[in-house]
Short mmCIF file of C-alpha atoms in Angstrom, two decimals:
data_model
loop_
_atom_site.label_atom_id
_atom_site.label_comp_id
_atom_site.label_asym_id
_atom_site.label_seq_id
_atom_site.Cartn_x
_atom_site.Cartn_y
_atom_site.Cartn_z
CA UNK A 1 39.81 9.81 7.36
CA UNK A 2 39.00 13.57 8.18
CA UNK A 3 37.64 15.90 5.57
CA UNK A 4 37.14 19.36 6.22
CA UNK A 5 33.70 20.64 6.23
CA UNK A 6 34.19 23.00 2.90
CA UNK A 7 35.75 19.86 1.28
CA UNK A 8 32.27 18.38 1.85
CA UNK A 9 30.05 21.57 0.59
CA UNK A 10 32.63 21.47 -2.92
CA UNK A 11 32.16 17.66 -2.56
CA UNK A 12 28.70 17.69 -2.74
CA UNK A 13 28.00 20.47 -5.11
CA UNK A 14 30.15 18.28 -7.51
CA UNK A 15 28.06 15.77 -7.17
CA UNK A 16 24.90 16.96 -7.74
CA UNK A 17 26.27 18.99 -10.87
CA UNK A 18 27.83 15.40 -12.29
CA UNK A 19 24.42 13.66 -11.23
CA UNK A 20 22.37 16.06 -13.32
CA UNK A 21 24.42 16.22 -16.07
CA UNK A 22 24.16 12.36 -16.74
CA UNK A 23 20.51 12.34 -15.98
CA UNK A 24 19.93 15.17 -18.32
CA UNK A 25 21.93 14.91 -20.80
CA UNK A 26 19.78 14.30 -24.03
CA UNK A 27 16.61 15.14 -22.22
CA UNK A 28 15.98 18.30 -25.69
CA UNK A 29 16.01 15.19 -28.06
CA UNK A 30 13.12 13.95 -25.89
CA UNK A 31 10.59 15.90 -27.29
CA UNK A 32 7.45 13.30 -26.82
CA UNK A 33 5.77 11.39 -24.89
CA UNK A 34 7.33 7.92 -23.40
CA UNK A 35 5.25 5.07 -22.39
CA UNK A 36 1.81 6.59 -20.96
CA UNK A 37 3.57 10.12 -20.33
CA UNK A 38 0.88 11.43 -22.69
CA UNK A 39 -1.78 9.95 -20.08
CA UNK A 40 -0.02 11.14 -16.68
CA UNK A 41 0.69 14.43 -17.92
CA UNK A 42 -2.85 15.13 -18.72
CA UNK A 43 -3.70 13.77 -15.43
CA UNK A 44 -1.39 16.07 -13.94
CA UNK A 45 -3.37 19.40 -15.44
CA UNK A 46 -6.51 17.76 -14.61
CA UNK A 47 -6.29 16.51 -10.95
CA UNK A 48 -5.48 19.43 -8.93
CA UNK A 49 -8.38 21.79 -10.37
CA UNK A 50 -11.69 19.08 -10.92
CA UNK A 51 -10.35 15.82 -8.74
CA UNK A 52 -10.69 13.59 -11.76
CA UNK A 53 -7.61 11.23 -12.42
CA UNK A 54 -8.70 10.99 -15.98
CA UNK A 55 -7.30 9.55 -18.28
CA UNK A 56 -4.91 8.14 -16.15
CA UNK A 57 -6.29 5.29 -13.68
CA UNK A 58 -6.88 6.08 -9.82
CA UNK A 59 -5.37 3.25 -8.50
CA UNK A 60 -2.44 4.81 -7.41
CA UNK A 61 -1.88 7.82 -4.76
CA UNK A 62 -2.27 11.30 -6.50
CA UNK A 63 0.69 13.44 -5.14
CA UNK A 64 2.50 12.30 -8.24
CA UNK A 65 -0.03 14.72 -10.05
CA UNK A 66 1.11 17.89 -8.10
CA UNK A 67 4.38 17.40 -8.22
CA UNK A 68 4.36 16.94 -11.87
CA UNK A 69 2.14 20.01 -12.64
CA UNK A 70 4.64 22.00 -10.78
CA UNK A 71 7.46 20.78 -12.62
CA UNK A 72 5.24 21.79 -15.61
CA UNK A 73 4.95 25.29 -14.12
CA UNK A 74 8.40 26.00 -13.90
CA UNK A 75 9.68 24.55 -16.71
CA UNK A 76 6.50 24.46 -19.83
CA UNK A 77 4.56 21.72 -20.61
CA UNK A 78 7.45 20.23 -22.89
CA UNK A 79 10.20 17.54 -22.19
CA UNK A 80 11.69 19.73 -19.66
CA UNK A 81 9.01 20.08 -17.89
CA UNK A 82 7.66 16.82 -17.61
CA UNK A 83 10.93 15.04 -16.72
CA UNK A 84 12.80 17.78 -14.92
CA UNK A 85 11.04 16.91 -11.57
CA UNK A 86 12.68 13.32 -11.70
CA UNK A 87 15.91 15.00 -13.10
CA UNK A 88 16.41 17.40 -10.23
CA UNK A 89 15.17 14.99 -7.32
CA UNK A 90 17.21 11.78 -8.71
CA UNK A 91 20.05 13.95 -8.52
CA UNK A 92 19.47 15.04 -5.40
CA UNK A 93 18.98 11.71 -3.92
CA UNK A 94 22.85 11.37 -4.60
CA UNK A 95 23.44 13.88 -2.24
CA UNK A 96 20.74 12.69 0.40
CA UNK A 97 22.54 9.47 -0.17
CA UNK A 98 26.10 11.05 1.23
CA UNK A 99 24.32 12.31 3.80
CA UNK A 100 22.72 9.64 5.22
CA UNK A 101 25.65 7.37 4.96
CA UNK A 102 27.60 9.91 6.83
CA UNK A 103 25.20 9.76 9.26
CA UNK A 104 25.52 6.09 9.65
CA UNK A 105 28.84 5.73 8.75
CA UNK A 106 31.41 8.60 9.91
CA UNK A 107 34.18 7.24 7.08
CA UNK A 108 33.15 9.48 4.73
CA UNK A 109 34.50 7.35 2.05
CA UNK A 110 31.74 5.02 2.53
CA UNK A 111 29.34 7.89 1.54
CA UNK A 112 31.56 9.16 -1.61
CA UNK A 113 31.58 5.57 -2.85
CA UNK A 114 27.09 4.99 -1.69
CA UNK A 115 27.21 8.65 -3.69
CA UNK A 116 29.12 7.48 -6.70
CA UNK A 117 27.09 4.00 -7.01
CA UNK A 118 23.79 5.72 -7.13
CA UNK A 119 24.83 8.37 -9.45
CA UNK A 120 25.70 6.16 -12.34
CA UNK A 121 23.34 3.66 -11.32
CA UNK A 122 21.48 2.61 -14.68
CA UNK A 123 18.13 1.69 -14.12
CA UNK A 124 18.18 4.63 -11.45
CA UNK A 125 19.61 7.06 -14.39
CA UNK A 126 17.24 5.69 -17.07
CA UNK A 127 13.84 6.39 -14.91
CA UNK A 128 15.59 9.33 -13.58
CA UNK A 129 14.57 10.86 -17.71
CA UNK A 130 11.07 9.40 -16.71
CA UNK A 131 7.75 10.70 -14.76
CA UNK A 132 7.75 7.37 -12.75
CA UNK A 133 6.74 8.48 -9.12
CA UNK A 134 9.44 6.05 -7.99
CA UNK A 135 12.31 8.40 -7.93
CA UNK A 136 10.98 11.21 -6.09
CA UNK A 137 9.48 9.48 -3.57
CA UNK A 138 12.62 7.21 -3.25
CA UNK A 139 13.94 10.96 -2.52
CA UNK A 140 11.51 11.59 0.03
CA UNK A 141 12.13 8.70 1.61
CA UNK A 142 15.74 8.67 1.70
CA UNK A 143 15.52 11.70 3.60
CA UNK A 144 12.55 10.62 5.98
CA UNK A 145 15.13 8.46 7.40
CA UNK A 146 18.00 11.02 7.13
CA UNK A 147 16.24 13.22 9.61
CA UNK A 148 15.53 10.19 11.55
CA UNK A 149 18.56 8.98 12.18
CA UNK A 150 19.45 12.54 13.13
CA UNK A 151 17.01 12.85 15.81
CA UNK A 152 17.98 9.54 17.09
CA UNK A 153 21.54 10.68 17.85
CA UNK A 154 19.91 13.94 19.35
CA UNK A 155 21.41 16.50 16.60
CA UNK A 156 17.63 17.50 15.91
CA UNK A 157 14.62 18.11 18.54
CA UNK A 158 12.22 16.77 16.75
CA UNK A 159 11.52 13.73 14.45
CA UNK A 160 8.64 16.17 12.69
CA UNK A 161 10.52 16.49 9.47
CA UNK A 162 10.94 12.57 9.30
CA UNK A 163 7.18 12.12 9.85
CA UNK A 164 6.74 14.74 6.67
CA UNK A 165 9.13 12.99 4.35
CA UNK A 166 7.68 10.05 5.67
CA UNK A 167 3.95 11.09 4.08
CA UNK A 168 5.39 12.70 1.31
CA UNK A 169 6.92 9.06 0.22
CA UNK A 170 3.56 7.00 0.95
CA UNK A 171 1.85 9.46 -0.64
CA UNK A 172 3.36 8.83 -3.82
CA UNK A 173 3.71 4.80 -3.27
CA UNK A 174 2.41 2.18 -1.27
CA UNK A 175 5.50 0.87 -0.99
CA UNK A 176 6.32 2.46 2.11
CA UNK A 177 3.35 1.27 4.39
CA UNK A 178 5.67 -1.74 5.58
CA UNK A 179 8.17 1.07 6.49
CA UNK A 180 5.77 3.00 8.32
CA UNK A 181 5.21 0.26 10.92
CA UNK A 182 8.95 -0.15 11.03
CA UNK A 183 9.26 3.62 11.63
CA UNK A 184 7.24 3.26 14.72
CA UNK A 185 8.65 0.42 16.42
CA UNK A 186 11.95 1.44 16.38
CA UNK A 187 11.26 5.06 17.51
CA UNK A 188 8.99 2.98 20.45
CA UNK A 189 12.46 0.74 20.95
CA UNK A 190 14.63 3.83 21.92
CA UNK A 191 11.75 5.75 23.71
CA UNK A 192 11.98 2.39 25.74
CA UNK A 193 15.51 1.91 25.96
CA UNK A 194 15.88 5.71 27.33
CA UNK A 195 13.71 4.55 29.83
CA UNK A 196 10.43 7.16 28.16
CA UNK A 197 8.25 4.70 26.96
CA UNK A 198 4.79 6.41 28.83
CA UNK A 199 1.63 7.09 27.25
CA UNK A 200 2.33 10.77 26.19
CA UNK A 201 5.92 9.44 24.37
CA UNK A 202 3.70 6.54 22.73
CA UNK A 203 1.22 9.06 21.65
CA UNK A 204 4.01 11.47 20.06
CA UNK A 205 5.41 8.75 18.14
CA UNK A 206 2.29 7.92 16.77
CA UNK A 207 1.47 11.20 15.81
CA UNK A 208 4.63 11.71 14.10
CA UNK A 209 5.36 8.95 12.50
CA UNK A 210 1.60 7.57 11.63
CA UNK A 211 -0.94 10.40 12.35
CA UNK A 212 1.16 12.76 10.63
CA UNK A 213 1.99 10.73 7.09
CA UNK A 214 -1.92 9.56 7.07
CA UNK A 215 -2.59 13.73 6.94
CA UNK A 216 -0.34 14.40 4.36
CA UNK A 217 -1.91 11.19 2.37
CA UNK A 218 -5.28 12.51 2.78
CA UNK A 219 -4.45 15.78 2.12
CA UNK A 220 -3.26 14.87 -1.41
CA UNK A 221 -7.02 13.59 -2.03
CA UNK A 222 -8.74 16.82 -1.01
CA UNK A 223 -9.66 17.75 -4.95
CA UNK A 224 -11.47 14.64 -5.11
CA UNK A 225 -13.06 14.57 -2.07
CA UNK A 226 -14.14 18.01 -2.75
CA UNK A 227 -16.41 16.54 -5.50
CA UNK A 228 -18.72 15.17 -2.56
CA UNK A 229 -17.01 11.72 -1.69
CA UNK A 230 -16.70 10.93 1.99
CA UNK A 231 -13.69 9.14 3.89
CA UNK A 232 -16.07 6.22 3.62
CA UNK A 233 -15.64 6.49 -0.07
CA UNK A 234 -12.31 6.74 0.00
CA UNK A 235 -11.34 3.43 2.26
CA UNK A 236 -13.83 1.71 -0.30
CA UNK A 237 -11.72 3.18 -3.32
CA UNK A 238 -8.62 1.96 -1.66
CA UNK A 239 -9.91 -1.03 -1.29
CA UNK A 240 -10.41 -1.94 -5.06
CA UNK A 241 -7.13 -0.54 -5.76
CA UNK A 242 -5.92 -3.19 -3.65
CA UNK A 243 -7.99 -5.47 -5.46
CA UNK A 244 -6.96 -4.67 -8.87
CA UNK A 245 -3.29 -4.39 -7.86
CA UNK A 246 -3.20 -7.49 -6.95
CA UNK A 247 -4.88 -9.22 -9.79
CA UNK A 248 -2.65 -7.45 -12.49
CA UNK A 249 -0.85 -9.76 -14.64
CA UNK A 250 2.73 -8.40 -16.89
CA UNK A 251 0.70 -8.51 -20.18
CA UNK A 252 -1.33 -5.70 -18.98
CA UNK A 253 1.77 -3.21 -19.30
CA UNK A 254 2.57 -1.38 -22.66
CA UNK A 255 6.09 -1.59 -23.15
CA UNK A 256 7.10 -4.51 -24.06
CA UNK A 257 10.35 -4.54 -22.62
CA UNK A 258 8.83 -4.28 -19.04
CA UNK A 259 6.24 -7.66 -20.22
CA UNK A 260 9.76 -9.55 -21.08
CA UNK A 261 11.54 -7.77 -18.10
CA UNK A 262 12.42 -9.71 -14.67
CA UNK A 263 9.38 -9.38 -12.54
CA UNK A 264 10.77 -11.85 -9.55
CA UNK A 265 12.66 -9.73 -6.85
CA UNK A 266 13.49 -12.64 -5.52
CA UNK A 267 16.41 -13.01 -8.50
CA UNK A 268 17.09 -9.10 -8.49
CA UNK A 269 20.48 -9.60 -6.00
CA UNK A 270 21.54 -12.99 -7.07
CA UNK A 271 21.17 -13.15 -11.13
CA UNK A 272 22.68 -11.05 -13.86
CA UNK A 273 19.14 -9.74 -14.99
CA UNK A 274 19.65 -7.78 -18.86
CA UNK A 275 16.54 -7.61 -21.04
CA UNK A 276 16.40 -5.36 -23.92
CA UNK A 277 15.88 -4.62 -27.89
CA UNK A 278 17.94 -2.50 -30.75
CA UNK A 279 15.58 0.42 -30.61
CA UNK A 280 16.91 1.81 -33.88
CA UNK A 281 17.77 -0.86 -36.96
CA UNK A 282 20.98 -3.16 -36.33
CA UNK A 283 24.15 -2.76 -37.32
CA UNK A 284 27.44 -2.57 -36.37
CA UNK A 285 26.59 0.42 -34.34
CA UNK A 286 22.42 0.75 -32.93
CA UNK A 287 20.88 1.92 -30.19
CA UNK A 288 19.86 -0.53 -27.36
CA UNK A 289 17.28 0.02 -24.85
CA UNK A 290 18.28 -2.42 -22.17
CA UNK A 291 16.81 -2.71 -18.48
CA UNK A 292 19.03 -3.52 -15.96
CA UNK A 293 20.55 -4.31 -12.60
CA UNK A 294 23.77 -3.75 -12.05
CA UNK A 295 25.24 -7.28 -11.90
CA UNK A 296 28.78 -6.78 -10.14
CA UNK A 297 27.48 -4.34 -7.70
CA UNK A 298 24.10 -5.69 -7.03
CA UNK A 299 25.29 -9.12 -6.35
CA UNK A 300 26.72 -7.92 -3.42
CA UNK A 301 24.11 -6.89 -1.78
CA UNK A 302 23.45 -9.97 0.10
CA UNK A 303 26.86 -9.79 1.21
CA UNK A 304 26.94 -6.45 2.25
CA UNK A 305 23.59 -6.91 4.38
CA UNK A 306 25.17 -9.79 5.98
CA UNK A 307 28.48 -7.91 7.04
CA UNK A 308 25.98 -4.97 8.13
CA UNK A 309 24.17 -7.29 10.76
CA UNK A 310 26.70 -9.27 11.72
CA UNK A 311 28.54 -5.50 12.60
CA UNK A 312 25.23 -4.51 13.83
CA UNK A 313 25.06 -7.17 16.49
CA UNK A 314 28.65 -7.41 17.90
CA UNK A 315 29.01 -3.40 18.03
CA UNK A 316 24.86 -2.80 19.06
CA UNK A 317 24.86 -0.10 16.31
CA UNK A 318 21.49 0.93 16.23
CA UNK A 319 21.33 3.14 13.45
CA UNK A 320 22.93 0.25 11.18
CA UNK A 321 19.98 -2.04 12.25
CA UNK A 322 17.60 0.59 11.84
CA UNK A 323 18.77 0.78 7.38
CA UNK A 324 18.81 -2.91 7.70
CA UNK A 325 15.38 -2.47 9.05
CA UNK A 326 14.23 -0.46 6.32
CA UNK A 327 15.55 -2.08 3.68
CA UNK A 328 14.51 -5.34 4.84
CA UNK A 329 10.80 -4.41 5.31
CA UNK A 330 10.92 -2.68 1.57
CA UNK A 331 12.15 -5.90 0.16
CA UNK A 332 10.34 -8.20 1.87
CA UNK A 333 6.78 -6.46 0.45
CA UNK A 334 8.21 -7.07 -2.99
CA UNK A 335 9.32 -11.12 -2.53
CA UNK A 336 6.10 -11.61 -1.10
CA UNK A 337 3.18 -9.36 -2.94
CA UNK A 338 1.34 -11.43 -5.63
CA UNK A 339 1.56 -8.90 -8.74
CA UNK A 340 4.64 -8.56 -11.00
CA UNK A 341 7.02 -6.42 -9.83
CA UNK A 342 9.60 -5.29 -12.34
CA UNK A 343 12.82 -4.60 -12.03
CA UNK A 344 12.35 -0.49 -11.77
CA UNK A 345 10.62 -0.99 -8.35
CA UNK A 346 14.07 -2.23 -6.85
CA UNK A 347 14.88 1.83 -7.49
CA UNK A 348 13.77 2.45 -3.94
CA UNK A 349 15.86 -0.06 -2.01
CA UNK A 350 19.21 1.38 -4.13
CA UNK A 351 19.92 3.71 -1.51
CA UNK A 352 20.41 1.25 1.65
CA UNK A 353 21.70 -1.43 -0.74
CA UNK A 354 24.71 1.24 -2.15
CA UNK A 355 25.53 2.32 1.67
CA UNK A 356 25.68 -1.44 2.64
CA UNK A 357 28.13 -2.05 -0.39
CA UNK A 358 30.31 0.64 -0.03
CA UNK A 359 30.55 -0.19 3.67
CA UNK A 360 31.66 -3.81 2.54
CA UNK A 361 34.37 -2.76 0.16
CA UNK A 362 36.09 -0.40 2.39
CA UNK A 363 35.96 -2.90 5.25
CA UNK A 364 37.77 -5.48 2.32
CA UNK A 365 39.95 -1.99 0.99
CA UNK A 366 41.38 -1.50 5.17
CA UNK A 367 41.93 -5.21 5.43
CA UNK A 368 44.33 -5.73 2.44
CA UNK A 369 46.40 -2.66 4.48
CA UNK A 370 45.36 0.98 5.07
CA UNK A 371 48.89 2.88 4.80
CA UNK A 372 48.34 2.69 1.06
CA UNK A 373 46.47 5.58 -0.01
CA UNK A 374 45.85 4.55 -3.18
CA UNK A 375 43.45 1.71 -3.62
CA UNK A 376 40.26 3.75 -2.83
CA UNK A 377 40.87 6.37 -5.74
CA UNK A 378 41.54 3.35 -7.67
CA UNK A 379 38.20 1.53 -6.86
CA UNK A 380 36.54 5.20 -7.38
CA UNK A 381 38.09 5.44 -10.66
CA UNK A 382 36.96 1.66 -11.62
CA UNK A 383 33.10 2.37 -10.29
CA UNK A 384 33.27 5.08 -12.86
CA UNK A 385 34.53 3.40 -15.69
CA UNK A 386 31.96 1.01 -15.01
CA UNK A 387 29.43 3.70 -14.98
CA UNK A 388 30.37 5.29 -18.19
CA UNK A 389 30.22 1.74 -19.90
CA UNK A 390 26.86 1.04 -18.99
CA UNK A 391 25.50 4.74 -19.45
CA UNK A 392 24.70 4.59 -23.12
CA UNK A 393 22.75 1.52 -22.69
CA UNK A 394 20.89 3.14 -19.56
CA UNK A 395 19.93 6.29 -22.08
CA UNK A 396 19.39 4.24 -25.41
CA UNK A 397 22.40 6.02 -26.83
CA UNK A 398 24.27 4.38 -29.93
CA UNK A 399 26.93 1.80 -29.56
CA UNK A 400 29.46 -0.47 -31.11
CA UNK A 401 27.74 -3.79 -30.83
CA UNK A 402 30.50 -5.47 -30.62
CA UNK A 403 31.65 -3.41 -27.10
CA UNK A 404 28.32 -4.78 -25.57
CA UNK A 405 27.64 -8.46 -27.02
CA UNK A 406 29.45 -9.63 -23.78
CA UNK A 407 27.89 -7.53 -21.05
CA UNK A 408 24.42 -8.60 -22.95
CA UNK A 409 24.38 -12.20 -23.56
CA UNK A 410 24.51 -12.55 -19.93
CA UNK A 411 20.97 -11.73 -20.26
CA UNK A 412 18.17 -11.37 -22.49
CA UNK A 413 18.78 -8.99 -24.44
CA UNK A 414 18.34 -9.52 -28.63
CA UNK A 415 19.10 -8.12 -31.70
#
């Protein structure tokens, strides 16, 4: 299937435009403060001029802070301006999300349908209307490996604006330090396979794809190292962070929906996980603030990842190995790390698991027969339907009870 190349540029125009709308929509009745907004924000006008993360904590990486202020800059210190960062750069993950699956995958249905997934993706849409760092650096990330995988198949010279995104993600979340290493040994693996693997190719890849995102890291901590610490300081810092990380229990978060919220990722691609409250008084009709998975698409993730390596292996696709790698070594931190991690955190794996899916169901649409045209606009058409049902729940807007009872008593959610 052949689209032309304006087709694409309308395509994805439409898609952003339908992304922001849903992420956006509503954002004028937000007028305060969610969770510890109040504390980041403050943070945020702090940070950049005196290095202090007051009153938010320091245990987490600080380019959140810039990024926010800037957002503030262009668009007031109001509920535009704090959430309008995550608006514009969840939306534009949608789009980085096409593009990368085209990338992978030259059926460019599999990237409408990766597209369409993510866009009405709930708990990606609900944080989206947040300041959580995890959606713009699940951004950054997304296109760290874009511009990887584009260098790999030689349409780019250089791997430098991989290495960027690459700092700009870690330097937002340690989440992507697992990814780092897995950055560097595949770029080693084809350096070796194209028979380059000397000193001066190891030393390039190290420079991009380590050197490089350490910089940018560091770089985001030059306001408090400007106070007089030393890098000595710092890796001592880091090292309590890791410390208290590790030691923090669930009933040391505010909301109470994240404390009663799935914090095993072990259960987030096999179990229908629902938890949630009537944030306004019941009634036939109430507002529900419900967090989420997705249960009928997430559940095939494990599928999908299966198909991906097993297609992987027979055709020695290494780009599909390499989102396989990637998502693997993101996952893997979170089944294995000893603190609670809620179901929000699964926000940057999303991306890989959406391509994988949409790869699985139109391998399962072109067995059942490919000379009928119509049972991809179909499955489009369900995805959104699916989407739409789910949206009010994802943005706490009101709803006949009686719609929902079914989808939520698969979980935990109350009345």
């Amino acid at each position: 299937m052949q689209w032309k190349r304006e087709y694409s540029v309308y395509l994805i125009i439409a898609m952003f435009l339908t992304a922001f709308l849903i992420r956006s929509w509503g954002i004028a009745e937000e007028r305060w403060y969610r969770g510890d907004d109040r504390i980041i924000v403050e943070a945020a006008k702090n940070y950049p001029v005196s290095g202090h993360f007051a009153p938010d904590d320091w245990i987490h990486p600080p380019l959140k802070f810039y990024l926010l202020q800037a957002s503030m800059m262009l668009f007031g210190d109001n509920a535009y301006g704090w959430r309008m960062k995550n608006i514009i750069l969840g939306s534009l993950t949608v789009i980085a999300v096409f593009l990368l699956a085209r990338k992978v995958f030259p059926d460019p249905r599999i990237g409408l349908l990766a597209a369409l997934f993510l866009a009405i993706e709930p708990v990606h849409v609900m944080f989206s209307s947040t300041i959580f760092e995890e959606i713009s650096a699940t951004f950054f990330f997304v296109l760290a490996v874009y511009f990887f995988i584009r260098h790999a198949k030689h349409e780019i010279a250089s791997p430098v604006l991989s290495g960027v995104f690459l700092g700009l993600a870690f330097a937002q979340k340690w989440y992507y330090l697992f990814a780092v290493f897995a950055f560097l040994a595949f770029a080693l693996m084809r350096k070796h396979q194209e028979g380059r693997l000397r000193l001066s190719a190891i030393a390039h890849v190290f420079a991009i794809f380590a050197v490089l995102p350490l910089c940018i890291y560091l770089l985001t901590y030059y306001p408090w190292i400007r106070n007089g610490y030393d890098l000595a300081e710092l890796a001592g810092m880091h090292a309590d962070a890791y410390r208290i990380q590790q030691a923090i229990d669930s009933n040391e978060f505010i909301s109470p929906v994240f404390r009663a919220s799935p914090s095993d990722p072990a259960k987030w691609f096999v179990n229908p996980l629902i938890y949630g409250s009537t944030a306004s008084p019941g009634g036939p009709v109430a507002r529900v603030a419900v967090l989420m998975n997705n249960p009928p698409v997430w559940l095939l993730a494990l599928p999908a990842a299966l198909l991906m390596a097993y297609r992987a292996a027979k055709d020695r696709d290494l780009h599909s190995f390499f989102l396989l790698l990637i998502s693997g070594a993101l996952y893997a931190q979170f089944i294995f790390i000893r603190r609670p991690m809620f179901l929000y955190s699964a926000i940057v794996i999303l991306p890989f698991v959406y391509i994988m899916v949409a790869s699985l169901l139109v391998t399962l649409l072109d067995a059942c027969g490919q000379e009928r045209p119509w049972p991809y606009p179909l499955m489009l058409g369900a995805v959104a339907a699916w989407g739409l049902y789910l949206y009010p729940l994802a943005t706490e807007k009101a709803v006949p009870l009686f719609l929902y009872r079914p989808f939520l008593s698969l979980g935990k959610a109350f009345f």
